[in-house]
Every structure is written in C-alpha cells, then in structure tokens.
Short mmCIF file of C-alpha atoms and ligand atoms in Angstrom, two decimals:
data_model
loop_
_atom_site.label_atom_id
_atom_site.label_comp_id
_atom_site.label_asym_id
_atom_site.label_seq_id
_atom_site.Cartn_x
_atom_site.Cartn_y
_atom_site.Cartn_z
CA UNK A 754 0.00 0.00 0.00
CA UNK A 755 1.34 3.50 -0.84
CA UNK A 756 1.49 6.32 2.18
CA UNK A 757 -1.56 9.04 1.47
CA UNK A 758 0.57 11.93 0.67
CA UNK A 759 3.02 12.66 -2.28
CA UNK A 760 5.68 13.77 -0.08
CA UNK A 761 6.94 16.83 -2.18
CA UNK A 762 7.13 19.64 0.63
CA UNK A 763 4.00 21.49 -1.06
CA UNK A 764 2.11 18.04 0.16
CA UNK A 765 3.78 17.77 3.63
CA UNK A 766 2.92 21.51 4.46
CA UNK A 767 -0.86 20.91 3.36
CA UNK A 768 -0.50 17.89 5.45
CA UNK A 769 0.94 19.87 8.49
CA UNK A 770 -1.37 22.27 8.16
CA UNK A 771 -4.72 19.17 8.58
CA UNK A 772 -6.22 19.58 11.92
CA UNK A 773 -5.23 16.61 14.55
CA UNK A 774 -7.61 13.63 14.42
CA UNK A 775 -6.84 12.94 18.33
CA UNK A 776 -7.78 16.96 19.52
CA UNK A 777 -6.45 16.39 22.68
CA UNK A 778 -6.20 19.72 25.27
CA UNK A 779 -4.05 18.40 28.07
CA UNK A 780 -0.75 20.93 28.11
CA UNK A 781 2.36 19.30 28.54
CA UNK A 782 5.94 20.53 29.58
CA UNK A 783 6.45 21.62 26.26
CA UNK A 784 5.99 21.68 22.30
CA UNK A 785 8.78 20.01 19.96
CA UNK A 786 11.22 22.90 20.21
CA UNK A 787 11.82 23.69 16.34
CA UNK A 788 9.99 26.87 15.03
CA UNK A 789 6.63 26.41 13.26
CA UNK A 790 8.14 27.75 9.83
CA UNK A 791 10.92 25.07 10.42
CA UNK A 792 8.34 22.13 11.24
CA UNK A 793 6.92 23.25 7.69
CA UNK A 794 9.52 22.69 5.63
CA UNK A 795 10.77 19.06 7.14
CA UNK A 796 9.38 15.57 7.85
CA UNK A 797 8.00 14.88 11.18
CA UNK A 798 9.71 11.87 12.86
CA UNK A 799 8.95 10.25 15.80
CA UNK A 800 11.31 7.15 17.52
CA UNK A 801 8.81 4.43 19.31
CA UNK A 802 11.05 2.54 21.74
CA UNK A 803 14.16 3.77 22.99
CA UNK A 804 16.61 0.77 23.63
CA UNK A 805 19.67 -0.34 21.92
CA UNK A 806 18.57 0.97 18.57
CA UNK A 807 15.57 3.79 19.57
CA UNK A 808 18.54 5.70 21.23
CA UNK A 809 20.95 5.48 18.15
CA UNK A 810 18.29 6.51 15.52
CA UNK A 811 16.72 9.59 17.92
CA UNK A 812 20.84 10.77 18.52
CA UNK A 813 21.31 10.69 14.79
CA UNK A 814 17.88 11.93 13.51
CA UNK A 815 18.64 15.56 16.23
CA UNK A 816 21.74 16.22 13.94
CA UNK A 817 19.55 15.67 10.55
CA UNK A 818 18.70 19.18 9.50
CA UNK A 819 16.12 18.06 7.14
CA UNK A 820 14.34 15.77 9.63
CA UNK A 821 12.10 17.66 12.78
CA UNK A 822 12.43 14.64 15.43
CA UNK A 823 9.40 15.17 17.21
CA UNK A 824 10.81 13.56 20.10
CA UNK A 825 11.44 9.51 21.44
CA UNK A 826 8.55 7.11 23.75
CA UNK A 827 9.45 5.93 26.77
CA UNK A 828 7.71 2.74 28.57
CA UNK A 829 9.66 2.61 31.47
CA UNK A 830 10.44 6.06 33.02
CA UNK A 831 11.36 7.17 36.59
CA UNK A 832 12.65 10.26 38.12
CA UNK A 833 16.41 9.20 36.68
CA UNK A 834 15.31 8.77 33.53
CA UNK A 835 13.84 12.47 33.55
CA UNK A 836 16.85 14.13 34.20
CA UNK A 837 19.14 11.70 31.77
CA UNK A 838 17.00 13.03 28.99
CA UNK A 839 16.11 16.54 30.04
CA UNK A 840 17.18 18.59 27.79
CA UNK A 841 17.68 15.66 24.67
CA UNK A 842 14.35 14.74 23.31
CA UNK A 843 10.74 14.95 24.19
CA UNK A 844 9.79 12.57 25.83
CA UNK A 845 6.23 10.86 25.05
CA UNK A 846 4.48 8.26 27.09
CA UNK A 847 1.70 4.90 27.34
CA UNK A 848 -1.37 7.02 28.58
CA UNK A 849 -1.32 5.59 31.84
CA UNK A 850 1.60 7.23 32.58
CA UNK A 851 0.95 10.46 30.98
CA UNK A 852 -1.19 12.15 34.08
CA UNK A 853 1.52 11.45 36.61
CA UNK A 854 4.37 13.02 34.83
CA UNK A 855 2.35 15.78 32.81
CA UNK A 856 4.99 18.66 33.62
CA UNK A 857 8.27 16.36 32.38
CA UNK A 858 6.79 15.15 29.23
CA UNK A 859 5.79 16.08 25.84
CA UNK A 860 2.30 14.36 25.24
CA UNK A 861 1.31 10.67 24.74
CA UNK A 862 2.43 8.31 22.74
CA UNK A 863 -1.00 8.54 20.70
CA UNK A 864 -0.44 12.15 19.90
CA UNK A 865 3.20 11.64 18.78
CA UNK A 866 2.28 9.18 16.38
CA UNK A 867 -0.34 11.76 15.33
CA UNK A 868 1.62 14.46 14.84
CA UNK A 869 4.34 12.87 12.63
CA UNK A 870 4.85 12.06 9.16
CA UNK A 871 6.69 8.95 9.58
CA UNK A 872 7.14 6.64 12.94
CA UNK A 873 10.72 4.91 13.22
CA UNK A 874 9.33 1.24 15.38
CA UNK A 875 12.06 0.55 17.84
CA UNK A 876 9.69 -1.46 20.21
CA UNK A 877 11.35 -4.65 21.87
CA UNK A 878 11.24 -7.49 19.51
CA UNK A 879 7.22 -8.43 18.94
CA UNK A 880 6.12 -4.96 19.73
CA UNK A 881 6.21 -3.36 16.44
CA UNK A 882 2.97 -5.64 15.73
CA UNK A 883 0.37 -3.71 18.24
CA UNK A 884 1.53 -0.40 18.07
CA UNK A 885 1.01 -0.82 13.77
CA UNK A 886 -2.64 -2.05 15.00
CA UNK A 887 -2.99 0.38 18.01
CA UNK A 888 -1.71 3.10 16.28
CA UNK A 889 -0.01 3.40 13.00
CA UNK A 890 -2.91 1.79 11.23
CA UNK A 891 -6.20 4.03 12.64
CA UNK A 892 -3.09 6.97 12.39
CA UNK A 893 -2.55 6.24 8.47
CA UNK A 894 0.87 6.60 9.56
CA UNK A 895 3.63 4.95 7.64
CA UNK A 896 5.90 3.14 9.65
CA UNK A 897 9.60 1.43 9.50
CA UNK A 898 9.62 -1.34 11.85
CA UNK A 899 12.92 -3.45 13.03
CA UNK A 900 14.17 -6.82 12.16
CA UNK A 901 12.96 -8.54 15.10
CA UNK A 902 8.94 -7.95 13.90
CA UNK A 903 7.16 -10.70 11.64
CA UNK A 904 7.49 -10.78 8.04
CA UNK A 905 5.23 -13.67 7.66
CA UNK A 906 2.29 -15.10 9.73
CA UNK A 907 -0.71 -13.39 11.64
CA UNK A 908 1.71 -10.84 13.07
CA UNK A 909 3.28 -9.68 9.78
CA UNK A 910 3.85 -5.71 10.48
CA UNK A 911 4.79 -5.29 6.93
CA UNK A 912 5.08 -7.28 3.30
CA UNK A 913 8.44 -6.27 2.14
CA UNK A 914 12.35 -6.36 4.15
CA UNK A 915 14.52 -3.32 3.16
CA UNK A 916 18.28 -3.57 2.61
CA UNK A 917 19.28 -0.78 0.95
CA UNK A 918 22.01 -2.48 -1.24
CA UNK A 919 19.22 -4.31 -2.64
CA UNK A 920 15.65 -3.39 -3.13
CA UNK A 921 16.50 0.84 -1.56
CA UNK A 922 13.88 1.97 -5.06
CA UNK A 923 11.20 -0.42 -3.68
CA UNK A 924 10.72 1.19 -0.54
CA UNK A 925 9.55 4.62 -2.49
CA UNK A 926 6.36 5.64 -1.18
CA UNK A 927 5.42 2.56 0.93
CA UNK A 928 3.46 2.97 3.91
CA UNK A 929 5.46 -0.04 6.45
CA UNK A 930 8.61 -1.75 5.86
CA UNK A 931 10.87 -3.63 7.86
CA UNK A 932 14.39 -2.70 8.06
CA UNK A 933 16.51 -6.32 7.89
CA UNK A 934 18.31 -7.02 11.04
CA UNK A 935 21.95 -6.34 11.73
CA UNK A 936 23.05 -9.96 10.04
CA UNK A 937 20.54 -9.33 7.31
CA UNK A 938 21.62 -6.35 6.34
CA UNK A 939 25.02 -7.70 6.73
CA UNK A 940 24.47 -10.66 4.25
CA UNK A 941 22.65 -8.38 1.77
CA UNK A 942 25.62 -6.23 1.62
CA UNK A 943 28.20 -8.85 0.79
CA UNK A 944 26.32 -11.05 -1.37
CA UNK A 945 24.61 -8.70 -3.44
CA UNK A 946 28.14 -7.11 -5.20
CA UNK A 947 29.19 -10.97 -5.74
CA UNK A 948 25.77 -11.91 -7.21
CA UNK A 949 26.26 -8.54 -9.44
CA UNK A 950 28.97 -9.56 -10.37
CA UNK A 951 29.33 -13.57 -10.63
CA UNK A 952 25.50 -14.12 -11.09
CA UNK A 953 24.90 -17.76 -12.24
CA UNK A 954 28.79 -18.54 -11.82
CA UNK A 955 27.54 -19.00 -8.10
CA UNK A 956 26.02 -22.10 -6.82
CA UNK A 957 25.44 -21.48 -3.29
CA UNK A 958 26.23 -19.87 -0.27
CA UNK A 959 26.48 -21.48 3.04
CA UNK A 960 26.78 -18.74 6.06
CA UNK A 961 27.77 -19.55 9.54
CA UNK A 962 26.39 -16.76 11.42
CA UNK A 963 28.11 -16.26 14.71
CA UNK A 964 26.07 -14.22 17.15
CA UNK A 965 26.67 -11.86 19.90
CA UNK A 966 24.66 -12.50 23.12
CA UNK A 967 23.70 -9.32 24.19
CA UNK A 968 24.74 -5.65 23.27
CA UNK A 969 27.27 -3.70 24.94
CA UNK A 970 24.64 -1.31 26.80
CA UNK A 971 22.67 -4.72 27.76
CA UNK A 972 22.33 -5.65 31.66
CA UNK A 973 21.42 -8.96 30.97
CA UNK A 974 24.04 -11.82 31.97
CA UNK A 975 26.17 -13.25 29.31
CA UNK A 976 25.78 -16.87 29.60
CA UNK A 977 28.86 -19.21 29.44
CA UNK A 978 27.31 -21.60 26.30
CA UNK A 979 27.07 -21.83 22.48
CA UNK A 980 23.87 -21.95 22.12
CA UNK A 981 22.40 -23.45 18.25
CA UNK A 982 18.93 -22.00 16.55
CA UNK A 983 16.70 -24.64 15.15
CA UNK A 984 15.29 -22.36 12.47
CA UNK A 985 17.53 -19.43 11.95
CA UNK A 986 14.60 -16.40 10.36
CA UNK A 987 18.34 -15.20 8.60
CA UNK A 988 17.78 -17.26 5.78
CA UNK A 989 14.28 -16.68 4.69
CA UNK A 990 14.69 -12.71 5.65
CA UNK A 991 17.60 -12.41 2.96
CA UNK A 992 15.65 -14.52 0.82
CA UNK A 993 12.76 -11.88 0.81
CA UNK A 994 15.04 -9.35 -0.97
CA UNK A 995 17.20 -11.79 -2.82
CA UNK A 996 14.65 -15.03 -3.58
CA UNK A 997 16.81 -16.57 -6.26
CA UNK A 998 19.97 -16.96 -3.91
CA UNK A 999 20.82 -20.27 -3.13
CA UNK A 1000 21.25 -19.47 0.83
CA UNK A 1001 21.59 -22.00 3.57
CA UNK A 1002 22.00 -20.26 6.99
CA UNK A 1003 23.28 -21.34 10.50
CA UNK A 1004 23.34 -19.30 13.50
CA UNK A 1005 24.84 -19.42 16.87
CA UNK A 1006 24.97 -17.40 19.68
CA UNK A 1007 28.50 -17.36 21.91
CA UNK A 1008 29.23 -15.43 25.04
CA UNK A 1009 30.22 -11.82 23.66
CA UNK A 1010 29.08 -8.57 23.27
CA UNK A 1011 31.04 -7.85 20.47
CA UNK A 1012 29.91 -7.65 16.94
CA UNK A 1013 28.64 -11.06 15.20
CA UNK A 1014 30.69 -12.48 12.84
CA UNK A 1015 29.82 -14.01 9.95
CA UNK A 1016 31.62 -16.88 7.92
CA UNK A 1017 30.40 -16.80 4.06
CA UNK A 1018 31.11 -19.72 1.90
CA UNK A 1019 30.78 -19.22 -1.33
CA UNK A 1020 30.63 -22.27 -4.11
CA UNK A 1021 31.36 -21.30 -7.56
CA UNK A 1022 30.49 -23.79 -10.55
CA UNK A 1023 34.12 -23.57 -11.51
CA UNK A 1024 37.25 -22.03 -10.66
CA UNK A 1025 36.62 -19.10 -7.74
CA UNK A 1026 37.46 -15.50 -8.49
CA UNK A 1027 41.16 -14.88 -7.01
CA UNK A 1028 41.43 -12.85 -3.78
CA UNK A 1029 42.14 -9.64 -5.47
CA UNK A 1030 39.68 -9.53 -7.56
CA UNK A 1031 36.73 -9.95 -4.85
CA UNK A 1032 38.86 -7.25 -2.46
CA UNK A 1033 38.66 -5.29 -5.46
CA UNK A 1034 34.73 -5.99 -5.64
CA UNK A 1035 34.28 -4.42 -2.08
CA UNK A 1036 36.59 -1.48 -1.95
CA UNK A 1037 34.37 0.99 -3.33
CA UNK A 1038 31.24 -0.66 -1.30
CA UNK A 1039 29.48 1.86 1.10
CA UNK A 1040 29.81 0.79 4.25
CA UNK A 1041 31.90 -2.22 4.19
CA UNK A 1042 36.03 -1.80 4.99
CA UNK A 1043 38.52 -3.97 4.26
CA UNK A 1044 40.78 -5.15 7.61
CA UNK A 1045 43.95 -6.82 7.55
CA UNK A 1046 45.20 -7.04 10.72
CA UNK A 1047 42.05 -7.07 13.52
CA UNK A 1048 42.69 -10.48 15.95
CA UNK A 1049 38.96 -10.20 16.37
CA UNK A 1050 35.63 -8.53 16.67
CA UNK A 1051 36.65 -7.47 19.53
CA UNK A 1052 39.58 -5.50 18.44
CA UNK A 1053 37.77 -3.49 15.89
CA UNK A 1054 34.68 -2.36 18.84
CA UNK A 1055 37.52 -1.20 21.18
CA UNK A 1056 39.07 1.21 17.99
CA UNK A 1057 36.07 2.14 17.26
CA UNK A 1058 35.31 3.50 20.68
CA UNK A 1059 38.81 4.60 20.84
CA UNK A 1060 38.33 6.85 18.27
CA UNK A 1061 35.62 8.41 19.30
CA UNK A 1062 32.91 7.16 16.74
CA UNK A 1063 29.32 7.66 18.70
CA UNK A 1064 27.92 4.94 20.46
CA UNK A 1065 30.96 3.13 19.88
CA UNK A 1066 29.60 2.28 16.18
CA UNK A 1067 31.32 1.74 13.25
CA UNK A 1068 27.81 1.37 11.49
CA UNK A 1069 29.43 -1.22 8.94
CA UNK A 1070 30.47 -4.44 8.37
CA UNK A 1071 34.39 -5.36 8.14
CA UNK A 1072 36.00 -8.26 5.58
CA UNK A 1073 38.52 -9.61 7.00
CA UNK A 1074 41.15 -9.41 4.16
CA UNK A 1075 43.93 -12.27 6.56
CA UNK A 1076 40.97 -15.22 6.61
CA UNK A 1077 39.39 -14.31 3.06
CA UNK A 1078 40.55 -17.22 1.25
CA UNK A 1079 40.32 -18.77 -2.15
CA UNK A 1080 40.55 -23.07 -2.91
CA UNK A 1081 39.75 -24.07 -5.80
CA UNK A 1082 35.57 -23.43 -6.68
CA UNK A 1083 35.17 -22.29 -3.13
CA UNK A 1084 35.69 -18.46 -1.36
CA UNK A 1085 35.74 -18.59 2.14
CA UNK A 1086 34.99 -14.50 3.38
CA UNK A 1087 34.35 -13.44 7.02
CA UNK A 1088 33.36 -10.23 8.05
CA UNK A 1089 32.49 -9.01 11.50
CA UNK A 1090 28.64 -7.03 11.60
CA UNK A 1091 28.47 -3.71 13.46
CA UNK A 1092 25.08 -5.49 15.25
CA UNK A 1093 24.21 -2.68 16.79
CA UNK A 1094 24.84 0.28 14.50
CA UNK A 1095 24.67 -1.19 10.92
CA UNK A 1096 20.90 -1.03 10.75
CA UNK A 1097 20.86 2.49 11.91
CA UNK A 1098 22.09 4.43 8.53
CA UNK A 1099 20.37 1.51 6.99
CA UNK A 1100 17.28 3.33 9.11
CA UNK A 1101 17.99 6.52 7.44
CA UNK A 1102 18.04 5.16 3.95
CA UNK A 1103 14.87 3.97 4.64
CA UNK A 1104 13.23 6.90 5.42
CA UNK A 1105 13.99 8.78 2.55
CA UNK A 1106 13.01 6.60 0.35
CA UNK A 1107 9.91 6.03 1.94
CA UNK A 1108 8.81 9.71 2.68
CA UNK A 1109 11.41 11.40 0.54
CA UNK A 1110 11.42 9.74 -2.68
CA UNK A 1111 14.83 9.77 -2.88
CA UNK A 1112 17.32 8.07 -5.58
CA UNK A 1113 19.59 5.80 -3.82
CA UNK A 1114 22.42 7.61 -4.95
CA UNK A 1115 21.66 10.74 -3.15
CA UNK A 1116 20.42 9.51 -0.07
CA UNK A 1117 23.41 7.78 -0.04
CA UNK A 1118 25.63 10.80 -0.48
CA UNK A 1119 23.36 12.18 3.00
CA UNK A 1120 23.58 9.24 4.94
CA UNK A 1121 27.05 9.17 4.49
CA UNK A 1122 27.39 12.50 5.44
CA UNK A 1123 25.30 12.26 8.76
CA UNK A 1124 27.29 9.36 10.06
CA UNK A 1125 30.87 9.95 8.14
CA UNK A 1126 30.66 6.45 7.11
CA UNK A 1127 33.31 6.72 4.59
CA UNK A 1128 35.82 9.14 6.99
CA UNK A 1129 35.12 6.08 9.46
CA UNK A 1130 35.81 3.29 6.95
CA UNK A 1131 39.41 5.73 6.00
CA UNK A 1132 40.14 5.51 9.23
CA UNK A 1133 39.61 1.72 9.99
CA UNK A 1134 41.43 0.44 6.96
CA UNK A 1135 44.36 2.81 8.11
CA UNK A 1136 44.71 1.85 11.85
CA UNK A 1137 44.18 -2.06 10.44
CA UNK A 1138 45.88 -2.08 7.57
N1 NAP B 2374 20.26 -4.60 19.46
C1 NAP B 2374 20.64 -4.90 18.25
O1 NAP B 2374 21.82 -5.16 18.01
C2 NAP B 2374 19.67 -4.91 17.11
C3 NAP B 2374 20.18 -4.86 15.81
C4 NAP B 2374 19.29 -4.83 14.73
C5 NAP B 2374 17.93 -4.87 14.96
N2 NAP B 2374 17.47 -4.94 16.24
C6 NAP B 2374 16.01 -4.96 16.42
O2 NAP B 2374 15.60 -3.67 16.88
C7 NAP B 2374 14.47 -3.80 17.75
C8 NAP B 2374 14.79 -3.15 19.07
O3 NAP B 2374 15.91 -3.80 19.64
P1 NAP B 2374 16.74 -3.15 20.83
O4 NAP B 2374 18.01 -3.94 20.89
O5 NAP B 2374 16.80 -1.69 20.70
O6 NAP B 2374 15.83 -3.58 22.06
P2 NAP B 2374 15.93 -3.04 23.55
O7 NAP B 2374 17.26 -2.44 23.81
O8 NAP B 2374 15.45 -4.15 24.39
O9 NAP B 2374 14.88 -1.83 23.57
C9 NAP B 2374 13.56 -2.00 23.27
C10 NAP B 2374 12.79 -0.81 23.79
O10 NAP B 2374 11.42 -1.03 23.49
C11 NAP B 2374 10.71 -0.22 24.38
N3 NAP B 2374 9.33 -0.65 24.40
C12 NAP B 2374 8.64 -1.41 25.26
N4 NAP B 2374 7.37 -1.56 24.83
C13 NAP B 2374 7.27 -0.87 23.67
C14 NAP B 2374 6.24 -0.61 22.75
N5 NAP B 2374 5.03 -1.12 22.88
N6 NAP B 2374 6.51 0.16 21.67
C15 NAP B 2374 7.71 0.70 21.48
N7 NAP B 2374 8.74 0.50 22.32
C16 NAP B 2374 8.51 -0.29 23.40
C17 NAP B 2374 11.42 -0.35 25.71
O11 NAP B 2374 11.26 0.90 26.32
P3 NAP B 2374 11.49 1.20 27.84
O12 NAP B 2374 12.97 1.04 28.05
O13 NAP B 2374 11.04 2.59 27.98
O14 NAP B 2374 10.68 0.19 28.60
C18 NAP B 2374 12.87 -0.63 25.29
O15 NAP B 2374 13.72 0.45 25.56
C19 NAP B 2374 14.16 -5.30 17.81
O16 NAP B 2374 13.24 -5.62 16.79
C20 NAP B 2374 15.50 -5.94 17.46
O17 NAP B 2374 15.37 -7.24 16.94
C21 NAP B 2374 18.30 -4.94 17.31
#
C-alpha cells in the first residue's frame, strides 16, 4: 500500500497544516522545540522505543537538519530517567503514565504518532505488531519497523524487508517496511556485489552466522554456552530481498558482546574468483572496509570506541582481508557485523526513500554525510591495515 501523501514539501505543508484527528487539550511541559516555519519545511519523525537501537536513531535523527524529530517514547520512566533526557528529546508516554508526569513530558504516545509524518518502530522485539494495530494503522501513519517484527504469519507488520544495497527503489512511497536485522543487512551487503557480479557462476552460499549475546549497553548476563537455533529467520529474511539466492543459513549465539561475525562460503560452478579480484569488488562498497590485521571482533569495537565514533559504532560491516581465502571453486569471506549500529544508517536510507522519494544515490551521499561512514571506513582500513 502506498502512504496518502506525495511527499513533495508542497504536500507535507498541506498535510501539516490538517487539523489533529486525536484533539487532545491536556498541556504538557512543552511543544517540539523547532519553530513552526521550520516544522513546515521538514518531515515529522517520531522514535517508538528507545533501547539499543531507539537511542541510536533519535541521537542521529537531532543532527539531521532536514528531519524535525518530534521527540522519542518511553515505557519505562522514573525520576532518573527524567533528568538523563532533560534537555535531549521529548519525551512521550503509554497514557497511563501520561497524568503522573504531565509537567516532564511532551504528550502521549497517541499524539506523537499523530503528529508525525513517519514513525521509526524501535519497540522490543514483537512490539512493532500492536503499536502498527494500536496506532499506525487508525493513524494512516507509515511506519519502519525493526528486524525482530514478523514478516510472515498473523503478526506480519509489513510485506516487504529493506536492505538498501538491494531493493532501496522499492521502498519509495510505501506505507510499512521492515528494516533487515543487523546480520541481514550484513548478508545483503556482501552477497549482493558478488551476485552482481558472478551471477549464475555462483552455486550457493552457506553462512555460519556467529552471534553476539547481548549488546554492549545490555544488563542482561552473558551466559557461558554456544547456544544453536533450530530455524535461523536469517535465511528466509535475505531470501525476501534476494529469492533466487541459493542461501543455507546457520546461526549461533557465543558469550560476547562484540559484533557477530559471519563466515560466508561461497561455491562457484568452476574455478573461484582470485582474492584480489573480490577485495577489489568491495573497496568501493558503502559501508563495508577492508581489515587486515584485527585479531577479532573485539579488536575493531575497542578502535572504534577509541576513536571516538558515537555509540561506539562503526555502522558497517568489516571483511577480513587475513581469513578471506580462495581453494579451488570455493571463497571462504568473514566479516564481523556492526550489530548494533549497521541497521541504523540503513534506518535513514529507509526513510527517505519512503517519505522522501529519494534516488539511492543521493540519499546515499546524505547518509554518508550524517554518520561519516566513509571518513570512518578511511580511518579503519588505516589503523588495520
Ligand atoms: N540490538 C541490536 O543489536 C539490534 C540490531 C538490529 C535490529 N534490532 C532490532 O531492533 C528492535 C529493538 O531492539 P533493541 O536492541 O533496541 O531492544 P531493547 O534495547 O530491548 O529496547 C527496546 C525498547 O522497546 C521499548 N518498548 C517497550 N514496549 C514498547 C512498545 N510497545 N513500543 C515501542 N517500544 C517499546 C522499551 O522501552 P522502555 O525502556 O522505555 O521500557 C525498550 O527500551 C528489535 O526488533 C531488534 O530485533 C536490534
């Protein structure tokens, strides 16, 4: 389904300009602090969810000039959290909660939805599907949900998985889409420059996904196990943006917090590109670098943080140029996945072509300039080289 609204400016400022469906009188702390003029001229966004990934988008969307972020939802919220954000975003809450802190929030979560052009779902995994039903849906509000929501099944939030190597035109003008996962994303973006290239040279791909357990910022214990997954959703989610790959997917979760890394066979029909010539493939790739000398995921999170990259994110995935290796039909490449901040400028792709309308190229050429993806990737293959 497309959104309502041609989203040329002349249609978002008729849109602005629509009187609220919710005409709600309650006064809150305050109104989204841009100027009215401003809020005319840019797309309203609001961030439901602020974990791992709701905090990344909301830090990233404040320092998009042609974005208003109308502000982020909390669930949870307590005098602490107050203060941590005072001064950040707006905060907008559940209903019930909206009465008892009236003076340190923005509105509800309702009238946030309401008032935006576009709602970036950052719910905990499953959540995405009720607030499309609560809200988005009755809202007409189009919606980019996160990889952990339903593709499939009753609880499908949307019919189509974005990765914006792939299928970035498709998006234009729909009303929800889910942005792959971190290892999604991270599969599209290697496999889709081989299958460019190679096409029906290839056979198949076998990938050995090696999770992460939790995130850096997570509380929750790290458990001492390898733990298998009976029915990895990897391999059908890549399969919804690239159906003709031959794809077989494994996935297990070990006791880090550090990146997942993924090991990418590749079987050829004959004789396998030589090692240059697939480094060669990815060196112009947005948002993949080429490492030589990293020991292990670890290594590259530390640098990153070391030098200073927000959130600690390299927002990429990194080929490990010392264990790429070539034997006869068969490539053997493993790259570590940024699992936290890949999907975020994979977020922001989204978005404009959804609401903007955007050709890939040029969003591209934004993104990239929001999160100095290639100054970051310079810097990588330098300090690993
Ligand atoms: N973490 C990653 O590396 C990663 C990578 C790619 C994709 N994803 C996907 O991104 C999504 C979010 O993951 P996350 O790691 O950010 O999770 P998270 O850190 O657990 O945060 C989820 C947030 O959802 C909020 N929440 C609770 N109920 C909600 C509702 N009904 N609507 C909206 N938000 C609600 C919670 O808010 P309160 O704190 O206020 O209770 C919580 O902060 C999931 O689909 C996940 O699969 C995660």
């Amino acid at each position: 389904m497309c959104i309502s609204f041609s989203p040329t400016y002349k249609n978002l400022i008729e849109y602005f300009d629509s009187p609220n469906p919710i005409g709600s009188t309650t006064v809150y702390k305050s109104k989204p602090s841009v100027s009215y003029s401003m809020v005319k001229q840019m797309a309203k966004v609001f961030v439901n969810g602020y974990g791992n990934i709701g905090r990344r988008l909301a830090s990233a969307l404040s320092k998009d000039n042609e974005i208003s972020l109308l502000g982020i939802a909390k669930y949870t919220i307590d005098e602490q959290i107050l203060e941590d954000l005072k001064n950040k975003f707006d905060i907008y809450v559940p209903e019930n909660l909206a009465l008892k802190y009236k003076s340190s929030i923005a509105g509800t979560i309702e009238e946030a939805v309401s008032a935006s052009d576009l709602v970036l779902d950052a719910a905990k995994e499953g959540k995405g599907y009720s607030n499309k039903i609560r809200f988005y849906q009755p809202l007409r509000k189009p919606a980019i949900f996160q990889g952990g929501e339903e593709r499939h099944g009753d609880r499908a939030v949307a019919k189509m998985i974005h990765n914006s190597r792939v299928n970035f035109d498709e998006a234009s003008g729909k009303q929800y889409v889910i942005q792959g996962s971190c290892n999604v994303s991270g599969m599209g973006k290697v496999m889709q420059p081989l299958m460019e290239s190679f096409g029906d040279e290839i056979q198949r791909y076998d990938v050995t996904l090696v999770r992460r357990w939790a995130d850096l910022e997570d509380s929750k214990e790290v458990k001492d196990s390898i733990q298998w997954d009976k029915n990895p959703h990897h391999q059908e989610d890549v399969k919804d943006f690239i159906p003709h790959a031959n794809l077989y997917v494994e996935a297990f979760k070990v006791p880090s917090r550090m990146m997942h890394l993924h090991q990418m066979i590749v079987r050829f029909r004959s004789k396998a590109p030589t090692r240059d010539r697939i480094l060669d493939l990815f060196t112009k790739e947005f948002a993949v670098a080429i490492l030589n000398s990293a020991k292990g995921t670890a290594d590259v999170r530390m640098k990153a943080i070391e030098l200073g990259f927000e959130h600690g994110d390299t927002n990429m995935v990194h080929i490990h140029q010392d264990v790429l290796r070539v034997q006869e039909e068969t490539l053997k490449i493993v790259y570590s996945d940024d699992q936290t901040g890949l999907v975020i400028p994979e977020n922001h792709l989204l978005l404009q072509s959804m609401i903007l309308r955007r050709p890939r190229s040029e969003a591209v050429k934004r993104t990239d300039k929001l999160f100095r993806i290639s100054d970051k990737k310079r810097l990588l293959e330098r300090e690993f080289a």
